[in-house]
Structure formats: C-alpha cells, structure tokens
PDB file of C-alpha atoms in Angstrom:
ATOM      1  CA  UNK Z   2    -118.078   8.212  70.760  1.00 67.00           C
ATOM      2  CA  UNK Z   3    -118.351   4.578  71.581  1.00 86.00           C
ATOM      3  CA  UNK Z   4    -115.488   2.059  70.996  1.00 89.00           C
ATOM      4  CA  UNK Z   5    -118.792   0.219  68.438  1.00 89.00           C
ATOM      5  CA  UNK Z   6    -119.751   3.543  67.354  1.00 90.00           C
ATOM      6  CA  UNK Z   7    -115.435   4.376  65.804  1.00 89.00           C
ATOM      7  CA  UNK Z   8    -115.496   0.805  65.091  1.00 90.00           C
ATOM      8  CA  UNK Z   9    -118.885   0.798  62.687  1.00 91.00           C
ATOM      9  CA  UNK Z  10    -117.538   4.238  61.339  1.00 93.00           C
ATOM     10  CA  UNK Z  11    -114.337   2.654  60.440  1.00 92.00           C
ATOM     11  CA  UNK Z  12    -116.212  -0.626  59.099  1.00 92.00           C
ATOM     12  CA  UNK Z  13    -118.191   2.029  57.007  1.00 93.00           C
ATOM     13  CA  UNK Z  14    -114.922   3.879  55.828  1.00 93.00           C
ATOM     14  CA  UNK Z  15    -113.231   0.093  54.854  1.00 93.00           C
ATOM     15  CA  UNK Z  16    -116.024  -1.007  52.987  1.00 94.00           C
ATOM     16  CA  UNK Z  17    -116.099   2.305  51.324  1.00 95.00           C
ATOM     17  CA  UNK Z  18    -112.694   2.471  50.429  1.00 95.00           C
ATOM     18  CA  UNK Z  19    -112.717  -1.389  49.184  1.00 95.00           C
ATOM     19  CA  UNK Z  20    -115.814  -0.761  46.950  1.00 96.00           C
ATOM     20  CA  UNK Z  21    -113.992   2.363  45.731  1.00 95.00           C
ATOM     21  CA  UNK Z  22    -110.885   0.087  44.824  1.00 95.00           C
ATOM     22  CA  UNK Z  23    -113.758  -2.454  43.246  1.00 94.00           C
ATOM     23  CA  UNK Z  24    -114.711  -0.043  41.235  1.00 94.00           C
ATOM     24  CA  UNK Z  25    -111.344   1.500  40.487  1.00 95.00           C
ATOM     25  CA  UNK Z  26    -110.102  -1.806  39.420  1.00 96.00           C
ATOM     26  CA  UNK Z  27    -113.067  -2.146  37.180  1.00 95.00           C
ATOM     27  CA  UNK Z  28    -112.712   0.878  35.665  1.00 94.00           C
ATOM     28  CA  UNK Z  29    -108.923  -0.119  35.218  1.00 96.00           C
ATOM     29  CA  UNK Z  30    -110.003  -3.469  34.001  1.00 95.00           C
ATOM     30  CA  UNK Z  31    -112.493  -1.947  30.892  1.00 96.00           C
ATOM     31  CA  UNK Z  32    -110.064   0.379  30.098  1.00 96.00           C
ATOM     32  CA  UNK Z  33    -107.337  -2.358  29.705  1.00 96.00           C
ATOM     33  CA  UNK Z  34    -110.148  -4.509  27.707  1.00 96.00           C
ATOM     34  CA  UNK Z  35    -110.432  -1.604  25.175  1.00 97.00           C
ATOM     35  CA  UNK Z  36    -106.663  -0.877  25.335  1.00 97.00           C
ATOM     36  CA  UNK Z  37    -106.590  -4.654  24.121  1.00 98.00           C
ATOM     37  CA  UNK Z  38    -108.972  -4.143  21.981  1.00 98.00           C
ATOM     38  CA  UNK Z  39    -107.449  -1.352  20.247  1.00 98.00           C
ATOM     39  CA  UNK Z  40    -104.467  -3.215  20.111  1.00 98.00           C
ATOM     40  CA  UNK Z  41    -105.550  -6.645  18.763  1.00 98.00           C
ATOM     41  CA  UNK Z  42    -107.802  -4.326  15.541  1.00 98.00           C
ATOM     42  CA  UNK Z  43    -104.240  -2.581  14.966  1.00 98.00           C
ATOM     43  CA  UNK Z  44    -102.955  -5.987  14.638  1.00 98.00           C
ATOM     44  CA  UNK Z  45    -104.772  -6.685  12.199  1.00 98.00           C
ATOM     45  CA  UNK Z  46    -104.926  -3.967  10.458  1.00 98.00           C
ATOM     46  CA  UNK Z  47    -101.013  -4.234   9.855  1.00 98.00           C
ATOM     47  CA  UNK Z  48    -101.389  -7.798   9.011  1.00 98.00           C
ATOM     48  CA  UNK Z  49    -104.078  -6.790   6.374  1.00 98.00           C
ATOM     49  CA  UNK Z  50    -101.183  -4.014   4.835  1.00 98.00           C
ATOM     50  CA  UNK Z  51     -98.217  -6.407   5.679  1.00 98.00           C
ATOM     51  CA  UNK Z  52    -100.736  -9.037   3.127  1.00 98.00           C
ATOM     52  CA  UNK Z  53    -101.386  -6.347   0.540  1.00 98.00           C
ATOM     53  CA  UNK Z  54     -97.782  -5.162   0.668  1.00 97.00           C
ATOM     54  CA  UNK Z  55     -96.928  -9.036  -0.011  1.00 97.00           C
ATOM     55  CA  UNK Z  56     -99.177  -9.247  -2.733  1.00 98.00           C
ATOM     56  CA  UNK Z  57     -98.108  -5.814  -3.988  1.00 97.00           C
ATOM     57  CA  UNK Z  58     -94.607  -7.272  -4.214  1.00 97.00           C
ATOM     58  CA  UNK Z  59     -95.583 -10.338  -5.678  1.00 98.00           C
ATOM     59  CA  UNK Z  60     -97.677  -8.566  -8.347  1.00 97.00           C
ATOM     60  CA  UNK Z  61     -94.628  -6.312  -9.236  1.00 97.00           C
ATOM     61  CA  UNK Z  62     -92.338  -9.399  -9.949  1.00 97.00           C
ATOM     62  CA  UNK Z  63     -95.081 -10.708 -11.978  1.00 97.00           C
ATOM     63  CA  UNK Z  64     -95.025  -7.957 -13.853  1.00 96.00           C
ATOM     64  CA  UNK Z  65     -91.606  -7.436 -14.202  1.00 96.00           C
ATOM     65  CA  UNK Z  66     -91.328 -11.075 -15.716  1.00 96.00           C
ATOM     66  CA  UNK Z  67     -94.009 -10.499 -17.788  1.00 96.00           C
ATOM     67  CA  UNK Z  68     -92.731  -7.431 -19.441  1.00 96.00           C
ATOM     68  CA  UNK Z  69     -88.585  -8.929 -19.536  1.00 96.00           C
ATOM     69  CA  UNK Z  70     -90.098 -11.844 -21.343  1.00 96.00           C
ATOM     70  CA  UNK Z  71     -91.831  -9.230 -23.615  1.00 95.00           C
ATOM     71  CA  UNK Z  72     -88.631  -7.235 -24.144  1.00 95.00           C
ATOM     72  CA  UNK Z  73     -86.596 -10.468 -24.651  1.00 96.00           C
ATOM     73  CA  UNK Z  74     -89.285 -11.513 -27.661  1.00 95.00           C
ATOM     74  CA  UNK Z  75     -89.166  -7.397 -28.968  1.00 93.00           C
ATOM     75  CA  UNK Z  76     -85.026  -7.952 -28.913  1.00 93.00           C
ATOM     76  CA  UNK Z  77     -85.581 -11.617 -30.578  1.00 93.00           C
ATOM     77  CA  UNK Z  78     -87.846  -9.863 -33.266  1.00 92.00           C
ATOM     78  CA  UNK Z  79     -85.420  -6.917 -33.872  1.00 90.00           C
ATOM     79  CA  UNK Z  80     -82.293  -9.312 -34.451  1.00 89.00           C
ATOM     80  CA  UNK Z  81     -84.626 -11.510 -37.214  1.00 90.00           C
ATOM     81  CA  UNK Z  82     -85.393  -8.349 -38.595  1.00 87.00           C
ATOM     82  CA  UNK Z  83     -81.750  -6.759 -38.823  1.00 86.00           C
ATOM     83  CA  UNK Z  84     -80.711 -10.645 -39.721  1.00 89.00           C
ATOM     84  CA  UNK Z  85     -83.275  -9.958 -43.040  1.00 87.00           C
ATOM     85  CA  UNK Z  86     -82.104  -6.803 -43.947  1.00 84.00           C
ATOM     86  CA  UNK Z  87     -78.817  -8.088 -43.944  1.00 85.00           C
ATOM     87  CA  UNK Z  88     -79.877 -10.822 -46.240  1.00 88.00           C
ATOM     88  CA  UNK Z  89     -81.888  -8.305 -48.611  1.00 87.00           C
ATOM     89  CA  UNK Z  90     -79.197  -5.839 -48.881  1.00 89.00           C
ATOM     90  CA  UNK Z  91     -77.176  -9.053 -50.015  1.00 89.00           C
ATOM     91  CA  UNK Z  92     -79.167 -10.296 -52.308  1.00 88.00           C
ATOM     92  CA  UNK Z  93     -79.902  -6.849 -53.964  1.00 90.00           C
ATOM     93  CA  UNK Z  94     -76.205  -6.539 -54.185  1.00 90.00           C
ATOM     94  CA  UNK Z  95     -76.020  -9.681 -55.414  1.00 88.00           C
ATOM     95  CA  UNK Z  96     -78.735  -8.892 -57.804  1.00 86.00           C
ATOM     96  CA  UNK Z  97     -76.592  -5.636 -59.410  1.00 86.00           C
ATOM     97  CA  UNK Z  98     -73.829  -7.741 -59.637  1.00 84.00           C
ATOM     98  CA  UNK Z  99     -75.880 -10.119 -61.910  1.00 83.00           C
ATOM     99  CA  UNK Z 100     -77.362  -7.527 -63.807  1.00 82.00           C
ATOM    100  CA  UNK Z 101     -74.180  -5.539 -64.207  1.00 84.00           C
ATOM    101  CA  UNK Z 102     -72.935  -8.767 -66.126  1.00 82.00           C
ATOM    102  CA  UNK Z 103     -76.158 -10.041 -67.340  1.00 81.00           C
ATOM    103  CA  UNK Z 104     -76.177  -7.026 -69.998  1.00 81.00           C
ATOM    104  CA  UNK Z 105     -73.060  -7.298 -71.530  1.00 83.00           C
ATOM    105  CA  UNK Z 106     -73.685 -11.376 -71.427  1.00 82.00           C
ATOM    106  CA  UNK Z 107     -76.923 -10.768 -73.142  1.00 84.00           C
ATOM    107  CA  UNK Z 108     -75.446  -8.256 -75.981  1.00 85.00           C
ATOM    108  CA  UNK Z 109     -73.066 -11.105 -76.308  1.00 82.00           C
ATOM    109  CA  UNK Z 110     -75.213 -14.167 -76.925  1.00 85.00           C
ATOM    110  CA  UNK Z 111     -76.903 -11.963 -79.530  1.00 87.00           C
ATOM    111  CA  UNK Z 112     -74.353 -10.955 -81.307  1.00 85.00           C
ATOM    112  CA  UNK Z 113     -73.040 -15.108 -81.649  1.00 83.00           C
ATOM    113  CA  UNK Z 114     -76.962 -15.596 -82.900  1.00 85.00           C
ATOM    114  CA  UNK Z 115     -76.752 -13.353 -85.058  1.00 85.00           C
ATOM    115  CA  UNK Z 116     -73.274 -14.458 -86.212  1.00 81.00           C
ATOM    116  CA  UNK Z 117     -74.792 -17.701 -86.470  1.00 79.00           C
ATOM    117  CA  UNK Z 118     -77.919 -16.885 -88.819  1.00 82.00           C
ATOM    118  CA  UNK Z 119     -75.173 -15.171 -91.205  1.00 73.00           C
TER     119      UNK Z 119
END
C-alpha cells in the first residue's frame, strides 16, 4: 500500500471514529436531557406533596382550634349548668325550709283569727 493509500485509510478510520464519538456524545447528551427531565418532573412532584403536606398541616391546626374553641364553649356550658343546679338545689332547700315553717306559721295565724272572732 501507498503512503496516500494508509493515509486515506487512516483519514477514513478518524473520521469514523470522530462521527462515532458525535454520535456517542449525542446519545450521551439525550440521555442526560431526559435524565434532567426526569429530574426537574420529580421536583415538582415533591414540591406539589411538600404544598399539600403544608396545607395538610395547616388544615389540622385549623381544626384543632376549631374544635378547642368548641370544647372550651362545651366546658363553659357545663360549669353554667352545674352553677344552676347548684342554685336549684338551693333554692329547693330553701323552699323546704320555708314550708317546714310556713305550716306551723299558718296553723298559728289561724288559731290568733280565730281567737280574735271569739
């Protein structure tokens, strides 16, 4: 073979081997575009749960105020209502009391009116 001849053969092989590594690299390069790719929708797709998890959160301590305010107003209610039986049980004592001496007051005042009509 002629020194042109190995030289256009190894031309041939070099611009072979260069538009193998062309087409290496742009195989290399797509795959890194849909590695990013990939990448950039998991992204999001944590920021999306990272929001609902926020929100979540957020909802939960609504909640939870909403339902201590309730339970503060149920433990209100309860202590008006144990402060009224207290009173009724106090009056109806009160009441007996009255009526235990209202009787004897009553026999009383009738027997002085009917002292008084004799």
């Amino acid at each position: 073979m002629s020194q042109q001849e190995e030289a256009r053969n190894e031309k041939a092989n070099l611009e072979k081997r260069i538009q193998e590594l062309e087409n290496r690299q742009m195989s290399q390069r797509e795959e890194a575009s849909n590695e990013i790719a990939k990448l950039v929708k998991r992204i999001q797709e944590l920021e999306n749960c990272q929001l609902e998890a926020n929100q979540y959160h957020i909802d939960l301590e609504d909640d939870v105020k909403v339902h201590r305010t309730a339970l503060q107003n149920l433990e209100d209610k309860i202590g008006r209502i144990s402060k009224e039986a207290v009173t009724r049980r106090r009056v109806e004592m009160l009441n007996e009391r009255v009526e235990t001496y209202l009787g004897p007051l009553e026999r009383l005042l009738n027997g002085l009116r009917q002292v008084d009509k004799e």
